[in-house]
């Protein structure tokens, strides 16, 4: 029984270490992309990649800011819409996230990840305790059925 507990503790320590390494690598990547943006501030992919890193770090405001910048630099960029939708979902702005994924699917109807994210946002809207979003959107997206 003691051996089993030691193995479990070692496994937990290993998982914590892996989590820390992942966290550390994401911050290193944010710093690298920040330096790259200084050198090439018109490159939309740099903002998209940094947005991804911020989203993984659960820094959703920063992720949204960078996703929106990537779309200003390259309007219609599918990955920019995906990054924006993920950031909005992280911010629990599910109706806006769903609309963003819908917009992405209009550009790329075969995007399975966007379809999955859209369905997840719709499900979250159905169970969300938040009141209806004040902006008009599709009735099936609203938790109150308006």
XYZ file of C-alpha atoms in Angstrom:
146
model
C 0.000 0.000 0.000
C 2.882 2.378 0.782
C 4.489 1.668 -2.590
C 1.252 2.582 -4.326
C 1.086 5.916 -2.478
C 4.695 6.697 -3.366
C 4.007 5.949 -7.025
C 0.924 8.182 -6.957
C 2.923 11.001 -5.358
C 5.674 10.621 -7.950
C 3.076 10.720 -10.735
C 1.506 13.878 -9.247
C 4.939 15.508 -8.949
C 5.695 14.609 -12.571
C 2.353 16.075 -13.735
C 2.997 19.297 -11.786
C 6.476 19.534 -13.280
C 5.104 19.031 -16.802
C 2.438 21.684 -16.158
C 5.109 24.132 -14.951
C 7.289 23.424 -17.988
C 4.323 24.053 -20.293
C 3.480 27.266 -18.450
C 7.086 28.421 -18.579
C 7.373 27.626 -22.282
C 4.208 29.604 -23.045
C 5.604 32.663 -21.240
C 8.878 32.283 -23.104
C 6.909 32.135 -26.350
C 4.926 35.270 -25.412
C 8.201 37.104 -24.846
C 9.626 35.855 -28.139
C 6.518 36.890 -30.081
C 6.538 40.279 -28.337
C 10.097 40.854 -29.549
C 9.156 39.665 -33.039
C 6.184 42.068 -33.117
C 8.559 44.937 -32.334
C 10.598 43.987 -35.399
C 7.619 43.347 -37.683
C 4.465 45.001 -36.302
C 2.457 44.390 -39.495
C 2.780 40.577 -39.454
C -0.661 39.235 -38.531
C 0.590 35.706 -37.758
C 2.773 36.982 -34.917
C -0.291 38.429 -33.200
C -2.222 35.224 -33.873
C 0.526 33.083 -32.382
C 0.891 35.298 -29.329
C -2.895 35.197 -28.928
C -2.668 31.401 -28.818
C -0.017 31.565 -26.090
C -2.047 34.023 -24.040
C -5.107 31.787 -24.371
C -3.112 28.794 -23.091
C -2.023 30.946 -20.132
C -5.683 31.902 -19.545
C -4.867 35.551 -20.226
C -8.014 35.971 -22.283
C -8.109 39.776 -22.513
C -4.612 39.791 -24.004
C -5.520 36.867 -26.268
C -8.562 38.773 -27.538
C -6.560 41.949 -28.097
C -3.984 40.108 -30.201
C -6.609 38.139 -32.141
C -8.403 41.370 -33.023
C -5.110 42.951 -34.082
C -4.373 39.982 -36.344
C -7.775 40.499 -37.990
C -7.169 44.233 -38.421
C -3.910 43.442 -40.181
C -5.358 40.575 -42.232
C -9.170 40.852 -42.469
C -10.841 37.524 -43.122
C -7.944 35.462 -41.744
C -9.595 32.218 -40.540
C -7.079 31.539 -37.780
C -7.619 35.065 -36.455
C -11.338 34.338 -36.127
C -10.556 31.069 -34.358
C -8.225 32.802 -31.897
C -10.824 35.523 -31.282
C -13.544 32.950 -30.646
C -11.378 31.019 -28.193
C -10.503 34.206 -26.295
C -14.161 35.242 -26.112
C -15.092 31.787 -24.873
C -12.395 32.055 -22.203
C -13.921 35.376 -21.160
C -17.312 33.616 -20.917
C -18.679 35.873 -23.656
C -20.335 32.850 -25.235
C -22.765 34.616 -27.581
C -19.961 36.702 -29.088
C -17.753 33.631 -29.325
C -20.514 31.711 -31.094
C -21.002 34.530 -33.602
C -17.250 34.578 -34.234
C -17.190 30.827 -34.896
C -20.225 31.219 -37.182
C -18.335 33.872 -39.122
C -15.335 31.562 -39.393
C -17.556 28.740 -40.648
C -18.925 31.034 -43.360
C -15.315 31.388 -44.554
C -14.360 27.745 -44.023
C -17.388 25.464 -43.688
C -15.200 22.358 -43.350
C -13.404 23.607 -40.215
C -14.182 20.830 -37.723
C -12.521 22.638 -34.799
C -14.672 25.719 -35.368
C -17.802 23.544 -35.563
C -16.898 21.885 -32.268
C -16.227 25.254 -30.625
C -19.536 26.634 -31.919
C -21.434 23.666 -30.482
C -19.606 24.055 -27.163
C -20.529 27.757 -27.019
C -24.171 26.959 -27.763
C -24.183 24.346 -25.002
C -22.599 26.808 -22.573
C -25.207 29.403 -23.477
C -27.987 26.941 -22.654
C -26.634 26.382 -19.138
C -25.104 29.801 -18.495
C -26.452 31.671 -15.457
C -25.697 34.988 -17.186
C -28.568 37.041 -18.563
C -29.178 37.254 -22.278
C -26.565 39.127 -24.225
C -27.898 42.600 -25.120
C -26.667 42.497 -28.717
C -29.007 40.915 -31.263
C -28.029 37.461 -32.386
C -29.603 34.221 -33.492
C -32.380 32.989 -31.147
C -30.812 29.541 -30.797
C -27.730 31.131 -29.254
C -29.518 32.821 -26.371
C -29.994 30.987 -23.075
C -33.358 32.643 -22.467
C -34.753 31.733 -25.871
C -35.421 35.326 -26.910
